[in-house]
PDB file of C-alpha atoms in Angstrom:
ATOM      1  CA  TRP A 467       9.373  -4.889  25.773  1.00 92.00           C
ATOM      2  CA  GLN A 468       8.581  -8.465  26.542  1.00 95.00           C
ATOM      3  CA  LEU A 469       4.899  -7.940  25.849  1.00 95.00           C
ATOM      4  CA  MET A 470       5.353  -7.064  22.885  1.00 94.00           C
ATOM      5  CA  LEU A 471       7.458  -9.598  21.538  1.00 96.00           C
ATOM      6  CA  ASP A 472       5.225 -12.455  23.230  1.00 97.00           C
ATOM      7  CA  THR A 473       2.541 -10.489  21.662  1.00 96.00           C
ATOM      8  CA  ASN A 474       3.598  -9.680  17.824  1.00 96.00           C
ATOM      9  CA  VAL A 475       6.749 -12.748  17.282  1.00 97.00           C
ATOM     10  CA  THR A 476       6.214 -15.414  19.983  1.00 97.00           C
ATOM     11  CA  PRO A 477       3.289 -17.210  18.237  1.00 97.00           C
ATOM     12  CA  VAL A 478       4.897 -16.883  14.877  1.00 97.00           C
ATOM     13  CA  PHE A 479       7.784 -18.185  15.634  1.00 97.00           C
ATOM     14  CA  ARG A 480       6.091 -21.094  17.346  1.00 97.00           C
ATOM     15  CA  LEU A 481       4.017 -22.111  14.052  1.00 95.00           C
ATOM     16  CA  VAL A 482       7.561 -21.427  12.374  1.00 95.00           C
ATOM     17  CA  SER A 483       9.426 -24.338  15.251  1.00 95.00           C
ATOM     18  CA  GLY A 484       5.919 -26.411  15.140  1.00 92.00           C
ATOM     19  CA  MET A 485       6.411 -25.753  10.857  1.00 91.00           C
ATOM     20  CA  SER A 486       9.929 -27.290  11.078  1.00 90.00           C
ATOM     21  CA  ASN A 487       9.439 -30.016  13.800  1.00 87.00           C
ATOM     22  CA  PHE A 488       6.517 -31.415  11.764  1.00 86.00           C
ATOM     23  CA  LEU A 489       8.600 -31.376   8.233  1.00 82.00           C
ATOM     24  CA  SER A 490      11.661 -33.116  10.156  1.00 79.00           C
ATOM     25  CA  ARG A 491       9.474 -35.845  11.571  1.00 78.00           C
ATOM     26  CA  VAL A 492       6.876 -36.414   8.128  1.00 74.00           C
ATOM     27  CA  LYS A 493       8.080 -38.535   5.122  1.00 65.00           C
ATOM     28  CA  GLU A 494       9.348 -36.297   1.567  1.00 65.00           C
ATOM     29  CA  ASP A 495       6.489 -37.407  -0.193  1.00 67.00           C
ATOM     30  CA  ARG A 496       3.388 -36.336   2.761  1.00 68.00           C
ATOM     31  CA  PRO A 497       3.663 -32.383   1.142  1.00 68.00           C
ATOM     32  CA  LEU A 498       2.880 -29.433   4.095  1.00 72.00           C
ATOM     33  CA  ARG A 499      -0.904 -28.557   3.283  1.00 79.00           C
ATOM     34  CA  LEU A 500      -0.230 -25.246   4.837  1.00 86.00           C
ATOM     35  CA  LYS A 501      -0.104 -23.503   1.400  1.00 92.00           C
ATOM     36  CA  ARG A 502      -0.325 -19.808   2.723  1.00 96.00           C
ATOM     37  CA  VAL A 503       0.930 -17.591   6.533  1.00 97.00           C
ATOM     38  CA  ILE A 504      -0.166 -14.087   6.422  1.00 98.00           C
ATOM     39  CA  VAL A 505       0.841 -12.159   8.583  1.00 97.00           C
ATOM     40  CA  THR A 506       0.378  -8.645  10.158  1.00 97.00           C
ATOM     41  CA  SER A 507       3.068  -5.889  10.545  1.00 97.00           C
ATOM     42  CA  SER A 508       2.588  -2.003  11.028  1.00 96.00           C
ATOM     43  CA  ILE A 509       4.491   0.954   9.401  1.00 95.00           C
ATOM     44  CA  TYR A 510       6.957   1.505  12.276  1.00 93.00           C
ATOM     45  CA  GLY A 511       8.955  -2.327  11.577  1.00 94.00           C
ATOM     46  CA  ARG A 512      10.367   0.571   9.152  1.00 94.00           C
ATOM     47  CA  ALA A 513       9.246   3.595  10.055  1.00 91.00           C
ATOM     48  CA  ILE A 514      10.198   5.731  13.101  1.00 88.00           C
ATOM     49  CA  PRO A 515       7.320   7.239  14.482  1.00 86.00           C
ATOM     50  CA  ASP A 516       6.963  10.626  14.346  1.00 85.00           C
ATOM     51  CA  PHE A 517       6.416  11.713  17.891  1.00 84.00           C
ATOM     52  CA  SER A 518       5.123  15.409  17.525  1.00 85.00           C
ATOM     53  CA  LEU A 519       1.577  12.907  16.788  1.00 86.00           C
ATOM     54  CA  TYR A 520       1.505  11.899  19.781  1.00 82.00           C
ATOM     55  CA  THR A 521       2.807  14.391  22.002  1.00 78.00           C
ATOM     56  CA  ASN A 522      -0.761  15.418  24.745  1.00 78.00           C
ATOM     57  CA  ARG A 523      -2.975  12.798  23.331  1.00 74.00           C
ATOM     58  CA  LYS A 524      -3.551   9.565  25.445  1.00 74.00           C
ATOM     59  CA  ILE A 525      -2.105   7.643  22.680  1.00 73.00           C
ATOM     60  CA  VAL A 526       1.448   6.577  23.437  1.00 73.00           C
ATOM     61  CA  THR A 527       4.209   5.118  21.737  1.00 77.00           C
ATOM     62  CA  TYR A 528       6.555   2.588  23.136  1.00 85.00           C
ATOM     63  CA  PRO A 529       9.941   1.508  21.178  1.00 90.00           C
ATOM     64  CA  GLY A 530       9.382  -2.646  21.792  1.00 93.00           C
ATOM     65  CA  TYR A 531       6.134  -2.302  19.072  1.00 93.00           C
ATOM     66  CA  GLY A 532       8.051  -1.052  16.426  1.00 94.00           C
ATOM     67  CA  ALA A 533      11.387  -3.869  16.812  1.00 96.00           C
ATOM     68  CA  SER A 534       8.858  -6.390  17.298  1.00 97.00           C
ATOM     69  CA  LYS A 535       7.607  -5.725  13.787  1.00 97.00           C
ATOM     70  CA  ALA A 536      10.758  -4.715  11.994  1.00 97.00           C
ATOM     71  CA  ALA A 537      11.798  -8.719  14.094  1.00 97.00           C
ATOM     72  CA  LEU A 538       8.503  -9.926  12.860  1.00 97.00           C
ATOM     73  CA  GLU A 539       9.310  -9.194   9.334  1.00 97.00           C
ATOM     74  CA  TYR A 540      12.402 -10.440   9.766  1.00 98.00           C
ATOM     75  CA  LEU A 541      11.331 -13.548  10.260  1.00 98.00           C
ATOM     76  CA  VAL A 542       8.280 -13.546   7.077  1.00 98.00           C
ATOM     77  CA  ARG A 543      11.521 -13.111   4.868  1.00 98.00           C
ATOM     78  CA  TRP A 544      13.631 -15.321   6.776  1.00 98.00           C
ATOM     79  CA  SER A 545      10.195 -18.126   6.696  1.00 97.00           C
ATOM     80  CA  ALA A 546       9.900 -17.831   3.151  1.00 98.00           C
ATOM     81  CA  THR A 547      13.677 -19.004   1.950  1.00 97.00           C
ATOM     82  CA  TYR A 548      13.746 -21.927   4.423  1.00 95.00           C
ATOM     83  CA  PHE A 549      10.047 -23.151   3.976  1.00 94.00           C
ATOM     84  CA  GLY A 550       9.894 -22.273   0.004  1.00 94.00           C
ATOM     85  CA  ASP A 551      10.822 -25.914  -1.055  1.00 90.00           C
ATOM     86  CA  HIS A 552       8.053 -26.557   0.532  1.00 89.00           C
ATOM     87  CA  GLY A 553       5.296 -24.768  -1.489  1.00 90.00           C
ATOM     88  CA  VAL A 554       4.541 -22.399   1.447  1.00 94.00           C
ATOM     89  CA  ASN A 555       4.315 -18.727   1.078  1.00 97.00           C
ATOM     90  CA  PHE A 556       4.992 -15.752   3.542  1.00 97.00           C
ATOM     91  CA  ASN A 557       4.254 -13.175   3.167  1.00 98.00           C
ATOM     92  CA  CYS A 558       3.207  -9.752   5.117  1.00 98.00           C
ATOM     93  CA  VAL A 559       0.559  -7.461   4.859  1.00 98.00           C
ATOM     94  CA  ALA A 560       1.792  -3.888   7.291  1.00 98.00           C
ATOM     95  CA  LEU A 561      -0.395  -1.555   7.597  1.00 97.00           C
ATOM     96  CA  GLY A 562      -0.099   2.234   8.252  1.00 96.00           C
ATOM     97  CA  GLY A 563      -2.597   3.719  10.402  1.00 95.00           C
ATOM     98  CA  VAL A 564      -6.381   2.695  10.439  1.00 96.00           C
ATOM     99  CA  PHE A 565      -9.091   4.236  12.020  1.00 96.00           C
ATOM    100  CA  ASN A 566     -10.463   3.196  15.453  1.00 93.00           C
ATOM    101  CA  GLY A 567     -12.524   5.643  16.949  1.00 92.00           C
ATOM    102  CA  HIS A 568      -9.707   8.264  17.139  1.00 91.00           C
ATOM    103  CA  SER A 569     -10.319  11.649  17.774  1.00 91.00           C
ATOM    104  CA  ARG A 570     -10.274  14.700  15.344  1.00 93.00           C
ATOM    105  CA  GLU A 571      -7.583  16.134  16.184  1.00 92.00           C
ATOM    106  CA  PHE A 572      -5.485  12.768  16.223  1.00 92.00           C
ATOM    107  CA  GLU A 573      -6.987  11.919  12.648  1.00 95.00           C
ATOM    108  CA  GLU A 574      -6.140  15.322  11.102  1.00 95.00           C
ATOM    109  CA  ALA A 575      -2.493  15.017  12.412  1.00 93.00           C
ATOM    110  CA  TYR A 576      -2.189  11.595  11.186  1.00 94.00           C
ATOM    111  CA  SER A 577      -3.545  12.050   8.159  1.00 96.00           C
ATOM    112  CA  GLU A 578      -0.958  14.921   7.224  1.00 95.00           C
ATOM    113  CA  ARG A 579       2.285  12.220   6.562  1.00 95.00           C
ATOM    114  CA  VAL A 580      -0.287  10.599   4.697  1.00 97.00           C
ATOM    115  CA  ALA A 581      -0.451  10.807   0.635  1.00 98.00           C
ATOM    116  CA  LEU A 582      -3.867   9.885   0.137  1.00 98.00           C
ATOM    117  CA  LYS A 583      -5.075  12.971   2.833  1.00 98.00           C
ATOM    118  CA  ARG A 584      -6.412  10.238   5.604  1.00 97.00           C
ATOM    119  CA  MET A 585      -6.359   6.883   7.934  1.00 97.00           C
ATOM    120  CA  ALA A 586      -7.289   3.723   6.418  1.00 97.00           C
ATOM    121  CA  ARG A 587     -10.922   1.682   7.151  1.00 96.00           C
ATOM    122  CA  SER A 588     -11.575  -1.663   7.540  1.00 92.00           C
ATOM    123  CA  ASP A 589     -12.814  -2.280   4.129  1.00 94.00           C
ATOM    124  CA  ASP A 590      -9.264  -0.432   2.468  1.00 96.00           C
ATOM    125  CA  ILE A 591      -7.850  -3.352   4.211  1.00 96.00           C
ATOM    126  CA  GLN A 592      -9.288  -6.250   3.241  1.00 95.00           C
ATOM    127  CA  GLY A 593      -8.412  -6.531  -0.249  1.00 96.00           C
ATOM    128  CA  ILE A 594      -4.725  -7.412  -0.069  1.00 98.00           C
ATOM    129  CA  TYR A 595      -5.637 -10.361   2.536  1.00 97.00           C
ATOM    130  CA  LYS A 596      -7.445 -11.883  -0.510  1.00 97.00           C
ATOM    131  CA  PHE A 597      -5.201 -10.972  -3.108  1.00 98.00           C
ATOM    132  CA  LEU A 598      -2.142 -13.259  -0.892  1.00 98.00           C
ATOM    133  CA  LEU A 599      -4.809 -16.017  -0.714  1.00 97.00           C
ATOM    134  CA  SER A 600      -5.640 -16.247  -4.082  1.00 96.00           C
ATOM    135  CA  GLN A 601      -4.082 -17.982  -6.514  1.00 96.00           C
ATOM    136  CA  LYS A 602      -2.833 -14.635  -8.509  1.00 97.00           C
ATOM    137  CA  ALA A 603      -0.428 -14.950  -6.043  1.00 97.00           C
ATOM    138  CA  ASN A 604       1.294 -17.744  -6.443  1.00 96.00           C
ATOM    139  CA  PHE A 605       4.909 -16.591  -7.055  1.00 98.00           C
ATOM    140  CA  ILE A 606       4.713 -13.728  -4.072  1.00 98.00           C
ATOM    141  CA  THR A 607       6.821 -14.969  -1.451  1.00 98.00           C
ATOM    142  CA  GLY A 608       8.800 -12.981   1.491  1.00 98.00           C
ATOM    143  CA  GLN A 609       7.490 -10.024   0.687  1.00 98.00           C
ATOM    144  CA  ILE A 610       6.304  -6.875   2.757  1.00 98.00           C
ATOM    145  CA  MET A 611       3.127  -5.621   1.437  1.00 98.00           C
ATOM    146  CA  TYR A 612       2.791  -1.649   3.012  1.00 97.00           C
ATOM    147  CA  VAL A 613      -0.825  -0.886   2.536  1.00 98.00           C
ATOM    148  CA  ASP A 614      -0.861   2.386   3.970  1.00 97.00           C
ATOM    149  CA  GLY A 615      -2.196   5.008   2.017  1.00 97.00           C
ATOM    150  CA  GLY A 616       1.222   6.385   1.600  1.00 97.00           C
ATOM    151  CA  TYR A 617       2.556   6.904   4.483  1.00 95.00           C
ATOM    152  CA  LEU A 618       5.401   9.758   4.437  1.00 89.00           C
ATOM    153  CA  PRO A 619       8.485   8.837   6.821  1.00 77.00           C
TER     154      PRO A 619
END
């Protein structure tokens, strides 16, 4: 539990706290140079795992993982509201299953839960980050962008 919070939530909380402390010490005419923060989450921040995917496999799912991702998504929405006056966009990319050498059996079982009938590859997820960093995303903040191939919870 604690490892999941320390890995997924604490670093973002420290960034947010540092930004808040900085703003409280500087003059109002000195704006933040940081304009975009993108945090990576998971579909398990909103969806309960299908435990049949993990039965009799060497992959384990823990409740702390999903709980930490849900907390992270809340922190992103909170931060977007808090830092909005300072022109900082906070967003979150929630990824579905990304293929990383999984067994064929797991990949096939997982793919049955996805509208596109496959797991993501690394090049499937790069575009959302480029978009959120671009000027085209100036008015997007506090959003959880699901890049999951249409995961069916």
